[in-house]
XYZ file of C-alpha atoms in Angstrom:
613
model
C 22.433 4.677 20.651
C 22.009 7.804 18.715
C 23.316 9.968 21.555
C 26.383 7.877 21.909
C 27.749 7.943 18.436
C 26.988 12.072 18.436
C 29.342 12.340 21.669
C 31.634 9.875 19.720
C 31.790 12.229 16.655
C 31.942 15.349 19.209
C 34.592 14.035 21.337
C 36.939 12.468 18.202
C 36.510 15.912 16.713
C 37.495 17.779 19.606
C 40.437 16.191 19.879
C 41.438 16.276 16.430
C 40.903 20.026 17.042
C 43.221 20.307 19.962
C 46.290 18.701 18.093
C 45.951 21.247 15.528
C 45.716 23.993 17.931
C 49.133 22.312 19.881
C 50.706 21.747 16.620
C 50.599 25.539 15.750
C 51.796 26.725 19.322
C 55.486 25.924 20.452
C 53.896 22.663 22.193
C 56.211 19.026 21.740
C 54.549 17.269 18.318
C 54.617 14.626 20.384
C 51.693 15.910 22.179
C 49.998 16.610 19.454
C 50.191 13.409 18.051
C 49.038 11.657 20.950
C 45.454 14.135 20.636
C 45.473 13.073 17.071
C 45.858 9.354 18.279
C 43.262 9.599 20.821
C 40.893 10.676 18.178
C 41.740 8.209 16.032
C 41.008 5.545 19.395
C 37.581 7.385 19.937
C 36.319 7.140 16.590
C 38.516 3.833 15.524
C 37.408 1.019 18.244
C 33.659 0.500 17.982
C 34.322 0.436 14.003
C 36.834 -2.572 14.673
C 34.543 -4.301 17.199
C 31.815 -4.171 14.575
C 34.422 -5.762 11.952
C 35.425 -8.617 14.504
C 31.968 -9.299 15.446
C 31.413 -9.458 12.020
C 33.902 -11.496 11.097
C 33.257 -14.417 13.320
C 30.183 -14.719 11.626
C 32.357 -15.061 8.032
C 31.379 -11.689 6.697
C 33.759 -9.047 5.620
C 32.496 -5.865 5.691
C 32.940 -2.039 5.116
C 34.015 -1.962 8.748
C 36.785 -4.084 7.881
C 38.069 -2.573 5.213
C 37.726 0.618 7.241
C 40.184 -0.953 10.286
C 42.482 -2.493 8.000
C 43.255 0.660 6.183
C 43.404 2.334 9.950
C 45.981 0.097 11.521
C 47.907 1.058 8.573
C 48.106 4.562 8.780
C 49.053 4.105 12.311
C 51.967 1.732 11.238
C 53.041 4.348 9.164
C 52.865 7.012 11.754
C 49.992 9.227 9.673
C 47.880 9.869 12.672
C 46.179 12.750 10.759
C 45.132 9.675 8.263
C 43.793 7.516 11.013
C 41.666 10.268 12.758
C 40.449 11.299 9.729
C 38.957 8.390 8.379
C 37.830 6.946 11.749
C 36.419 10.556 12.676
C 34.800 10.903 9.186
C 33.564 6.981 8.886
C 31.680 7.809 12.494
C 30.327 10.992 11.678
C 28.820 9.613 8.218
C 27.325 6.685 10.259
C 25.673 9.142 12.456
C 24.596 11.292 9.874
C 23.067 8.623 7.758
C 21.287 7.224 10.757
C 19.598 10.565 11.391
C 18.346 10.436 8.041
C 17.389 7.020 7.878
C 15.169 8.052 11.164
C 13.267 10.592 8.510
C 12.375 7.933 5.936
C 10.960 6.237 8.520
C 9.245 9.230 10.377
C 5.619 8.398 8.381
C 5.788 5.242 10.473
C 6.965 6.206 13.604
C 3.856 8.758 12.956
C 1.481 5.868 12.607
C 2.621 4.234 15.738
C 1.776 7.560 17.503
C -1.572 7.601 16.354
C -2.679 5.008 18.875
C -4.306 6.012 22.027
C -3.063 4.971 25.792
C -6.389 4.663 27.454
C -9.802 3.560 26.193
C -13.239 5.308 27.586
C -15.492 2.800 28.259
C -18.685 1.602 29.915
C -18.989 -1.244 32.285
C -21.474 -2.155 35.009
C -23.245 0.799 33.975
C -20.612 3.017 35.047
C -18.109 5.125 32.094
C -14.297 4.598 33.424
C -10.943 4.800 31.418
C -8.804 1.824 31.133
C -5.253 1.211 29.286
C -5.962 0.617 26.108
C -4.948 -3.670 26.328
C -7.823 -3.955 29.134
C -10.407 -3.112 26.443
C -12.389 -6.922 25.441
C -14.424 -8.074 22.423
C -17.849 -6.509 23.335
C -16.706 -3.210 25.237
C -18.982 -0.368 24.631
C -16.619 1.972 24.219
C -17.275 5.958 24.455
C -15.574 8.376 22.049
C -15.539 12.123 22.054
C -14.686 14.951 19.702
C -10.380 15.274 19.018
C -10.217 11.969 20.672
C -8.911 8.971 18.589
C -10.726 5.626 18.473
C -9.324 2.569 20.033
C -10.811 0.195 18.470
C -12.391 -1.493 15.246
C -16.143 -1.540 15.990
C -19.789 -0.620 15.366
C -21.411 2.528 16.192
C -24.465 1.641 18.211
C -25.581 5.795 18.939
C -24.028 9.097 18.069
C -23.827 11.059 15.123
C -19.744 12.253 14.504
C -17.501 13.164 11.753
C -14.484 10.687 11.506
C -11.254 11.957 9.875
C -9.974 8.275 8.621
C -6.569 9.513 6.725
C -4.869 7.566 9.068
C -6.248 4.388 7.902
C -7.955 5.092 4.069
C -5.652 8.342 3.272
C -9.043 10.195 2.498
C -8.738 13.566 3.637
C -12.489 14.837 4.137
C -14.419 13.288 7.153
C -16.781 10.841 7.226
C -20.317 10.816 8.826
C -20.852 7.730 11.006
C -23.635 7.116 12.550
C -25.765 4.033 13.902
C -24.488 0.469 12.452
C -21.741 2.545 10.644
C -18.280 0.621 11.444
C -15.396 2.764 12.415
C -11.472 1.561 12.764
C -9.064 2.151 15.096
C -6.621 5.248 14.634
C -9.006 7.591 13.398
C -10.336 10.941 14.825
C -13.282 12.240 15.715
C -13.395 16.185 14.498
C -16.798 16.408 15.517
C -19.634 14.558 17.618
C -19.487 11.453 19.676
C -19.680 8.441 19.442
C -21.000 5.054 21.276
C -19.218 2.054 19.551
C -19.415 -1.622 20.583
C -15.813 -2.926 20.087
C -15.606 -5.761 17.141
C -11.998 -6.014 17.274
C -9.324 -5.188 19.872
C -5.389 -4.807 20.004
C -3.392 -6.290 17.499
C -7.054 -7.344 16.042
C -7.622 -4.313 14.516
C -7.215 -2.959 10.897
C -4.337 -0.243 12.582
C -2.425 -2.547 14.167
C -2.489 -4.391 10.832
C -1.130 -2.017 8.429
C 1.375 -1.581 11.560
C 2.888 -5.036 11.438
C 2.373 -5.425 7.193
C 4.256 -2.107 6.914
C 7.270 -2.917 8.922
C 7.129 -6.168 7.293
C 7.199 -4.621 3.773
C 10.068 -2.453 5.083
C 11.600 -5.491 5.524
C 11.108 -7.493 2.495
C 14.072 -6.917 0.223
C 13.866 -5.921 -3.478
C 15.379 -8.275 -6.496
C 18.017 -5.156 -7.009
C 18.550 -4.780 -3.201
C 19.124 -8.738 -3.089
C 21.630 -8.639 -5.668
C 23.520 -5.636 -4.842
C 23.718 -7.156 -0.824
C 25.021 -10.301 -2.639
C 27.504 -8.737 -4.862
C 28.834 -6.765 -1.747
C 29.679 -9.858 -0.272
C 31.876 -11.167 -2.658
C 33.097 -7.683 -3.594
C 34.983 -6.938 -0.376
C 37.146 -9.930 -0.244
C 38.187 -8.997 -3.765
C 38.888 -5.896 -2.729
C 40.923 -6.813 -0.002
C 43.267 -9.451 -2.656
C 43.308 -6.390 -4.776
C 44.890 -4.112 -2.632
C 47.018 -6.725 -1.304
C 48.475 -7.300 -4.862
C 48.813 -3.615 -5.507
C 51.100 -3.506 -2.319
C 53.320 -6.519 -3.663
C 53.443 -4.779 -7.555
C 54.030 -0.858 -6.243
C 55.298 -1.501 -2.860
C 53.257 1.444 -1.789
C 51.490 0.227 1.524
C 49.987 4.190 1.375
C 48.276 3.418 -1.699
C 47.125 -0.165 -0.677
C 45.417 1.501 2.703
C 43.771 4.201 0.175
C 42.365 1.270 -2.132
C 41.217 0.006 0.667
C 38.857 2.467 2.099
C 37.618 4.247 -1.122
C 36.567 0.915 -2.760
C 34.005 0.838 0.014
C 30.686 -0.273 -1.614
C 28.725 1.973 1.152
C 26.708 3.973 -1.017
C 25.783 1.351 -3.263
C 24.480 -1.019 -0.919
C 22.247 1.383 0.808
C 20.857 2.816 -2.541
C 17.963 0.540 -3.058
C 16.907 -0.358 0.887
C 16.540 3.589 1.981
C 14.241 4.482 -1.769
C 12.130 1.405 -0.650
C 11.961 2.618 3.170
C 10.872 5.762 2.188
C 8.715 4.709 -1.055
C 6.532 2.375 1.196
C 6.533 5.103 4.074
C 4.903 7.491 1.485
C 2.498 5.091 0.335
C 1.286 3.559 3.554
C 0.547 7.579 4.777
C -1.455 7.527 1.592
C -3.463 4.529 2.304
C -1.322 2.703 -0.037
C -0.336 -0.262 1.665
C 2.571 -1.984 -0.364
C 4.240 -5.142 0.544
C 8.069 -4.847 0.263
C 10.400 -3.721 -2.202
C 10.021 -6.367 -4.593
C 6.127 -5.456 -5.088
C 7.370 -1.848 -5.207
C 10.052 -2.988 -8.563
C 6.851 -5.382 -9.759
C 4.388 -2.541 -9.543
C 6.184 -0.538 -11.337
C 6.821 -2.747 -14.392
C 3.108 -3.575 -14.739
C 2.136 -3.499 -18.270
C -1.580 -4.606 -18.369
C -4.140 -4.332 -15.773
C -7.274 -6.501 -15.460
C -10.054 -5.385 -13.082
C -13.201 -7.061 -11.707
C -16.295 -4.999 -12.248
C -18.582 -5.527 -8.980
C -17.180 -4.099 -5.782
C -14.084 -2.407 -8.021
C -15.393 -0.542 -10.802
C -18.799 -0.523 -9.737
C -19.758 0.408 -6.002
C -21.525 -2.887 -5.465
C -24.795 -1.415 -4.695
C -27.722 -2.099 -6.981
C -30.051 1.079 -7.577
C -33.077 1.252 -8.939
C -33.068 4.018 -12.058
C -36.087 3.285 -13.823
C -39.516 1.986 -13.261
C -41.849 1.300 -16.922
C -44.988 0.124 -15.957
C -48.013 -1.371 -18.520
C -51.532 -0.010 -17.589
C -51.080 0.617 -14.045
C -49.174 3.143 -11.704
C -45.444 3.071 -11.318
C -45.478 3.425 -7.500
C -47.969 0.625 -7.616
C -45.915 -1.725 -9.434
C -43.048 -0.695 -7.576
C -44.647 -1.349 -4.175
C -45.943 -4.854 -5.511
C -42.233 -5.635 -6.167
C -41.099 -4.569 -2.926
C -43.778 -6.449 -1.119
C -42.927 -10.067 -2.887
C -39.148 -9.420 -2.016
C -39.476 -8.320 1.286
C -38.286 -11.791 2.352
C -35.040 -12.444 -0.579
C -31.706 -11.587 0.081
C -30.622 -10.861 -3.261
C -29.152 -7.657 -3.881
C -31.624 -6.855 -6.712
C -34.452 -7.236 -4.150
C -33.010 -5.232 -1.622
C -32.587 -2.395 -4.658
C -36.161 -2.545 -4.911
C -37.021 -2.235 -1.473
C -34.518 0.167 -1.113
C -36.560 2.266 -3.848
C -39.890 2.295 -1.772
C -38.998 2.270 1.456
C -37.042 6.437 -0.101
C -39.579 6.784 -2.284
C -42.609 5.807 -0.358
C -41.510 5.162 3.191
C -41.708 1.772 5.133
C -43.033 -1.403 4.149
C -46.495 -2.315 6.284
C -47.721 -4.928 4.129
C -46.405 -9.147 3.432
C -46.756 -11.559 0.964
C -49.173 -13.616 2.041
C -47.291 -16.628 -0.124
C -43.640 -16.778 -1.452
C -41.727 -19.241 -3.033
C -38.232 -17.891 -4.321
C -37.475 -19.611 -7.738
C -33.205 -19.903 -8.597
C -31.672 -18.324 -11.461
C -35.468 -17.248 -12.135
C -36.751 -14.862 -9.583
C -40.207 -15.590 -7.132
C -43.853 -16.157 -7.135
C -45.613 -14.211 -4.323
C -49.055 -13.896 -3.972
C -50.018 -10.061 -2.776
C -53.470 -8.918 -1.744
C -54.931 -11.709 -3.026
C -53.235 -11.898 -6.427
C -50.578 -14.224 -7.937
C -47.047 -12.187 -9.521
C -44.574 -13.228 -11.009
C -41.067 -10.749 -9.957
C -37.706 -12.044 -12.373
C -36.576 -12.444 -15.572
C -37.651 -13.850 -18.986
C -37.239 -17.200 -17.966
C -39.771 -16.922 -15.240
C -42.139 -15.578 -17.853
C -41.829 -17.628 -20.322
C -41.568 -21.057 -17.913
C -45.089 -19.966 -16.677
C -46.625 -19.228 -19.640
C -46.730 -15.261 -19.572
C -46.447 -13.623 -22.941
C -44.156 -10.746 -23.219
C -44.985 -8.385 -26.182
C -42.820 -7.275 -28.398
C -42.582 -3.795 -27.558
C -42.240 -4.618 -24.111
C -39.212 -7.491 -25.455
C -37.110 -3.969 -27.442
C -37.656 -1.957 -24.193
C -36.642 -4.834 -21.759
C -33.568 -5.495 -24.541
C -32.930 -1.296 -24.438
C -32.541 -0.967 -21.015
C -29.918 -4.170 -20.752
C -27.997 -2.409 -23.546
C -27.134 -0.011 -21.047
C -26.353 -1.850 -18.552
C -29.212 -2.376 -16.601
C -30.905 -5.323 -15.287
C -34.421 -5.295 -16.178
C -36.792 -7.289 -13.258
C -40.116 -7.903 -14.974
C -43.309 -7.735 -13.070
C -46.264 -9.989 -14.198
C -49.675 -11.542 -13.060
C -50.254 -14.572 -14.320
C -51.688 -13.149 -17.659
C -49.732 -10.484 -19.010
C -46.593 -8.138 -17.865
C -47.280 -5.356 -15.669
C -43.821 -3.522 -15.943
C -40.581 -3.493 -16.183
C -38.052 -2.185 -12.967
C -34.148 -1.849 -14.655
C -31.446 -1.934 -12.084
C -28.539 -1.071 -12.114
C -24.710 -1.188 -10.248
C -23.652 2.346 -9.937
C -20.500 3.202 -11.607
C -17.475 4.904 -9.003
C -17.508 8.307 -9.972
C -13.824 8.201 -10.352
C -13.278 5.380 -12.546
C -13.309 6.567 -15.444
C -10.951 8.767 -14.325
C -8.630 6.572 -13.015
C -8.898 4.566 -16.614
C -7.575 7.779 -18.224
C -4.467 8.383 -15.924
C -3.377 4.736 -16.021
C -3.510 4.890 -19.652
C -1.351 8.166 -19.448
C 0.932 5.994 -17.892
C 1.424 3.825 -20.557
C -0.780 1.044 -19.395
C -0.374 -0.961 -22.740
C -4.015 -3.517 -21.596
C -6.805 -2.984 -19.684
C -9.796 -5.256 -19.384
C -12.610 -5.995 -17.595
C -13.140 -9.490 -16.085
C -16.948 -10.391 -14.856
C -19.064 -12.640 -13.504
C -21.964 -10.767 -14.860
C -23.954 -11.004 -18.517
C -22.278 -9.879 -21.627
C -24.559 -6.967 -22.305
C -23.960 -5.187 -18.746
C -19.994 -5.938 -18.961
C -20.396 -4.531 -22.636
C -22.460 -1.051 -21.229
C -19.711 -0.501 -18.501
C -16.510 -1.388 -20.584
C -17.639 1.026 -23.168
C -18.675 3.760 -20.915
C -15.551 3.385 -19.229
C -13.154 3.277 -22.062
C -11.837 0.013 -21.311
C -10.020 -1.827 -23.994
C -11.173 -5.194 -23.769
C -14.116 -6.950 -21.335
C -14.830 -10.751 -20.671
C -18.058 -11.573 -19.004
C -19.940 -14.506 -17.454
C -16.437 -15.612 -15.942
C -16.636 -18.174 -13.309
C -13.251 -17.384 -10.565
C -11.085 -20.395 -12.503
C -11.912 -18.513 -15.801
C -10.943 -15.242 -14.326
C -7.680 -17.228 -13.520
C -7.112 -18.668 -17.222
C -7.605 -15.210 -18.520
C -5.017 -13.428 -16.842
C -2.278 -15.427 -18.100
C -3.414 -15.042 -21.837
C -3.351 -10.978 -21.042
C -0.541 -11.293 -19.091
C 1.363 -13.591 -22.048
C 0.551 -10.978 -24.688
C 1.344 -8.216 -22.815
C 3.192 -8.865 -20.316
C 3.117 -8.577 -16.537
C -0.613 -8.364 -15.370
C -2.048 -7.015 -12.444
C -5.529 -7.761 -11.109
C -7.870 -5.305 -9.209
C -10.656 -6.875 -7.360
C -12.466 -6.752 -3.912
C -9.848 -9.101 -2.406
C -13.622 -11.339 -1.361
C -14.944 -13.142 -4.208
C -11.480 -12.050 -6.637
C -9.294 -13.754 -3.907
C -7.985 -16.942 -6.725
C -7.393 -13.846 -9.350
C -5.261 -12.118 -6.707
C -3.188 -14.408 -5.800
C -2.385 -15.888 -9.007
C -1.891 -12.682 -11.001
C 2.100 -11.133 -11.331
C 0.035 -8.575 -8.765
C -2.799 -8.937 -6.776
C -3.715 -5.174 -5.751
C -7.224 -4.995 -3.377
C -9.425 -2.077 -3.150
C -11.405 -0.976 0.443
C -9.031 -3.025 2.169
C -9.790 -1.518 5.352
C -11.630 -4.178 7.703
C -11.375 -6.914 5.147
C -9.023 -9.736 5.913
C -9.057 -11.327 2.628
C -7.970 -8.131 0.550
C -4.827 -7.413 3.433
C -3.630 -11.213 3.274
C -4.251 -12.045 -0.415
C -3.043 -9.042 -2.614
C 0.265 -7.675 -2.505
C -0.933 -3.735 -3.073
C -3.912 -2.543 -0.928
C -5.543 0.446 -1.510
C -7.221 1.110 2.013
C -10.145 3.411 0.823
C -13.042 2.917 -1.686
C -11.232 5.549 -3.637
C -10.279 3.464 -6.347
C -8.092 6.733 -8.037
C -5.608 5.836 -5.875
C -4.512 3.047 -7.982
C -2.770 5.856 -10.171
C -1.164 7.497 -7.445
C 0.470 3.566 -6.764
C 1.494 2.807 -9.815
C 2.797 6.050 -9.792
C 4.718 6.173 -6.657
C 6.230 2.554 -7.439
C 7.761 4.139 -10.593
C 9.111 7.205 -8.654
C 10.675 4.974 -5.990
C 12.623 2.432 -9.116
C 13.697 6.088 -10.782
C 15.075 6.892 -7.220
C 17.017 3.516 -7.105
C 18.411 3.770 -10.412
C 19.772 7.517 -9.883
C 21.209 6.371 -6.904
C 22.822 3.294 -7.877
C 23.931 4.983 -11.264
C 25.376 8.112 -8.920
C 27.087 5.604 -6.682
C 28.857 3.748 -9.155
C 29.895 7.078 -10.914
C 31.715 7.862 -7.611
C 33.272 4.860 -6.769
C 34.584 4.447 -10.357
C 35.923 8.605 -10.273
C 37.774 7.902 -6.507
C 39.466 4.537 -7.685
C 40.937 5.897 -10.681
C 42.109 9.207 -8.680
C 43.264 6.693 -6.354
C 45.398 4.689 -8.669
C 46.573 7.934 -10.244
C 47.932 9.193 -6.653
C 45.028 12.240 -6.789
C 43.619 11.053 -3.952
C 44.608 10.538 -0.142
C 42.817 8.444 2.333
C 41.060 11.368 4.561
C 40.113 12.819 1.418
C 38.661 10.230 -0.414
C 36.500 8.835 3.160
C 35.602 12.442 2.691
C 34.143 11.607 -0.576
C 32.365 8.520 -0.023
C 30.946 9.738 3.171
C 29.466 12.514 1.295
C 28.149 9.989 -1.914
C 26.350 8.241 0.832
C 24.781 11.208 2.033
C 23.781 12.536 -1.054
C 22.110 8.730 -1.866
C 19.893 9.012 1.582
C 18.999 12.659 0.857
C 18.027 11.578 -2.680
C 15.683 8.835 -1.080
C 14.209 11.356 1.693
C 12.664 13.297 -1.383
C 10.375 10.660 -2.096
C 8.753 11.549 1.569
C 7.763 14.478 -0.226
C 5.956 12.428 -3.242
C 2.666 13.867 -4.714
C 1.023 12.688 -8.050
């Protein structure tokens, strides 16, 4: 397609070149205008096919206006006129879909990213296969510069995976055993052995794929209106010129009306920013879906994010161990014992703790009865404990002291959870926990209030006094804790009433309600999870929650790129009809002109390839 309309341009222009050259010699201008004819032919007859085919379906288009004004100069015997504007309409088409291709080239780059072939290992014996042959279950084998086909788990190797392709992060990753790895990304070093989880258009690559090119697709609020005032705009213009020919009797200034009033630029000033603002993004492990989340994002005035999984990494640590009259990595090791068997992330933080700090667990609780909301009983070499919080205690009769109550309230202060560790007589010790804070958060907090963030808030499931700690050590404005998901819900629209449009940041697991019924739901770590890639309309594909900036960011880039097109476009048209009603401009020059505007609106987009915070 592209190779035709380039010998189109080529051949129109040769010709228009060879009835120059015979007009100058002593050659009959009859000649010459039949070369200039030709040209006009070349270039002329797929533009009025388009505006036939275009008018059965009831829509009048630039092509139209384009033929209209062509026929005319031919009635009037101005070849030079008609091979002009056909030759200049066809090379403008060409050019702009050359540079359309580059605001698409991040994509097209993501598509290449895929393998052919898979390596793996069946009946015992390693073999390559096309890439659709691979199944659920494969055991797939993965060397160093080679790209993995599939999402899956590493079951042996040690490598370094470069995963910009899916996350955007540029420093590799160590995977190793149980790690999962995604399809798309590169091994720089090592190998791999990884059992395949998910397979073709299963995996998270060939998602972003399809949500990209869907987002591409999805049409901004200004796009929709300027398509929709285009469409009414034509046939005006048509009746316009039509008058002007019955007032002035000027069929040569009619034809000119009709081609400069061509709404070219400004139709395609919104769709190529948004092409090229999403194809930016989505290299970035932004995933945005469509242009009208790209004008939303940008017009975001409060943000409200969840703390677990978001601001926090969602993995409990043990910080600090207190003990009362016996050794810490004895009371520790009790703890560990007794919640060998829960599945609570506060007991696998204390496990955690011993099995670094003192190696693996050989011992069990000979009894253990897991208590809700409370904590557990377990009975350890012989000896009752009680592992929880004050409610335990106090519901079986264990005193806490009041030193131990101003530590155990200390320690929450900041944040911590505080897991108390009794016999059935007195406390033993205190273990605080606590969620590790992203090391980039508070960052992140800074920049989007640098951008004029008016709100930001916290919304949590967990106790007042943790959400308090984090809040404050975050700088965020306002926190609301002990939220159930409906609550989380109800408090978005009171931000997003006082402040305006509200985004919400979560996990895209447990926030999924929050997502969806915020102005924007924007996920974090979407890569692998299903419910952040369906739910929220912005996914950031890492853990690197900074990146939020950089979207919010980007979004505002691409509406400033919109505007300065649209305003440029309108500037134009407005200049070339009044130089048109003042008889300034002719009807080669002025295609000349709007050919150029459009240009000059696509190269405008293209720079937001180029984007960087």
């Amino acid at each position: 397609m592209m190779a035709t309309r380039f010998q189109r341009v080529v051949l129109s222009g040769m010709l228009i070149v060879a009835s120059f050259v015979l007009r100058k010699t002593a050659a009959s201008p009859v000649i010459a205008d039949g070369f200039m004819l030709g040209a006009a032919m070349v270039a002329g007859i797929p533009i009025m096919r388009k505006a036939i085919g275009a008018i059965r379906y009831r829509i009048l288009g630039i092509d139209a206006l384009v033929s209209l004004a062509v026929i005319g100069a031919v009635y009037l015997g101005e070849y030079w006129e008609a091979a002009a504007v056909t030759f200049l309409f066809t090379l403008g088409d060409y050019l702009e879909s050359r540079t359309l291709e580059k605001t698409r080239a991040s994509i097209k780059a993501l598509f290449n990213m895929m393998p052919d072939v898979a390596r793996v290992i069946r009946d015992g014996q390693e073999m390559e296969i096309l890439l659709e042959q691979v199944v659920k279950g494969d055991t797939v084998i993965v060397k160093p510069g080679e790209r993995i086909p599939v999402d899956g788990t590493v079951i042996e190797g040690n490598a370094y995976v470069n995963q910009a392709a899916i996350t955007g992060e540029a420093i590799p990753v160590n995977k190793e055993s149980t790690d999962r790895v995604f399809s798309g990304t590169v091994i720089e070093s090592g190998y791999l052995k990884i059992r395949a989880d998910r397979v073709g258009e299963d995996t998270t690559f060939a998602r972003i794929l399809q949500m990209v090119e869907e987002a591409q697709d999805k049409k901004a609020n200004t796009q929709k209106f300027l398509e929709s005032f285009s469409k009414y705009y034509t046939p005006l213009i048509i009746v316009f010129a039509l008058l002007l020919y019955i007032v002035t009797k000027d069929l040569r200034l009619s034809l000119t009306m009709l081609v400069i009033a061509c709404p070219g630029a400004l139709v395609i000033a919104t769709p190529v920013s948004i092409v090229a603002g999403i194809g930016n993004g989505a290299r970035h492990g932004v995933l945005i879906k469509g242009g009208e989340v790209m004008e939303k994002l940008g017009q975001i005035k409060a943000l409200a994010f969840d703390k677990t999984g978001t601001l926090t990494e969602a993995k409990p640590k043990v910080t600090v161990i207190k003990s009362f009259g016996m050794e810490e990595n004895e009371l520790l090791m009790i703890a560990a014992i007794g919640e060998s068997y829960s599945e609570h992330p506060l007991a696998k933080a204390i496990v955690n703790a011993v099995q670094e700090k003192l190696g693996s667990i050989s011992e069990f609780a000979e009894e253990s009865e897991i208590i809700p909301g409370q904590g557990l009983k377990a009975k350890v070499r012989g000896r009752n404990y009680l592992i929880g919080n004050r409610k335990l205690m106090l519901e079986n009769g264990v005193r806490i002291e009041q030193e131990q109550e101003e530590y155990i309230r200390q320690e929450e202060e900041q944040g911590k959870t505080a897991v108390i560790v009794s016999d059935v007589e007195r406390v033993l010790g205190v273990i605080s926990i606590a969620d590790t804070v992203r090391t980039d958060a508070k960052q992140l907090i800074a920049d989007l209030k640098r951008l004029g963030i008016r709100k930001i808030v916290m919304l949590t499931g967990d106790n007042r006094r943790t959400a308090a700690a984090i809040a404050q050590q975050l700088g965020i404005d306002e926190h609301y804790a002990e939220l159930l998901p409906e609550d989380k819900v109800r408090v978005l629209r009171e931000v997003a009433q006082q402040f305006g449009p509200a985004a919400m940041v979560g996990d895209g697991i447990n926030d999924a309600p929050a997502l969806a019924s915020a102005d924007l739901g924007i996920a974090i770590g979407g890569a692998g999870t299903d419910v952040a890639m369906e739910t929220a309309d912005v996914v950031l594909m890492s853990n690197e929650i900074k990146k939020l900036a950089y979207a919010i960011g980007l979004s505002r880039a691409t509406v400033r790129n919109m505007k300065q097109n649209i305003f440029f476009a309108i500037i134009v048209a407005a200049l070339l009809l009044a130089g048109v009603l003042a008889k300034k401009v002719s009807l080669s020059s002025g295609m000349l002109v709007h050919e150029l505007s459009v240009l000059i609106v696509i190269l405008n987009a293209v720079r937001l390839l180029a984007y960087r915070q």
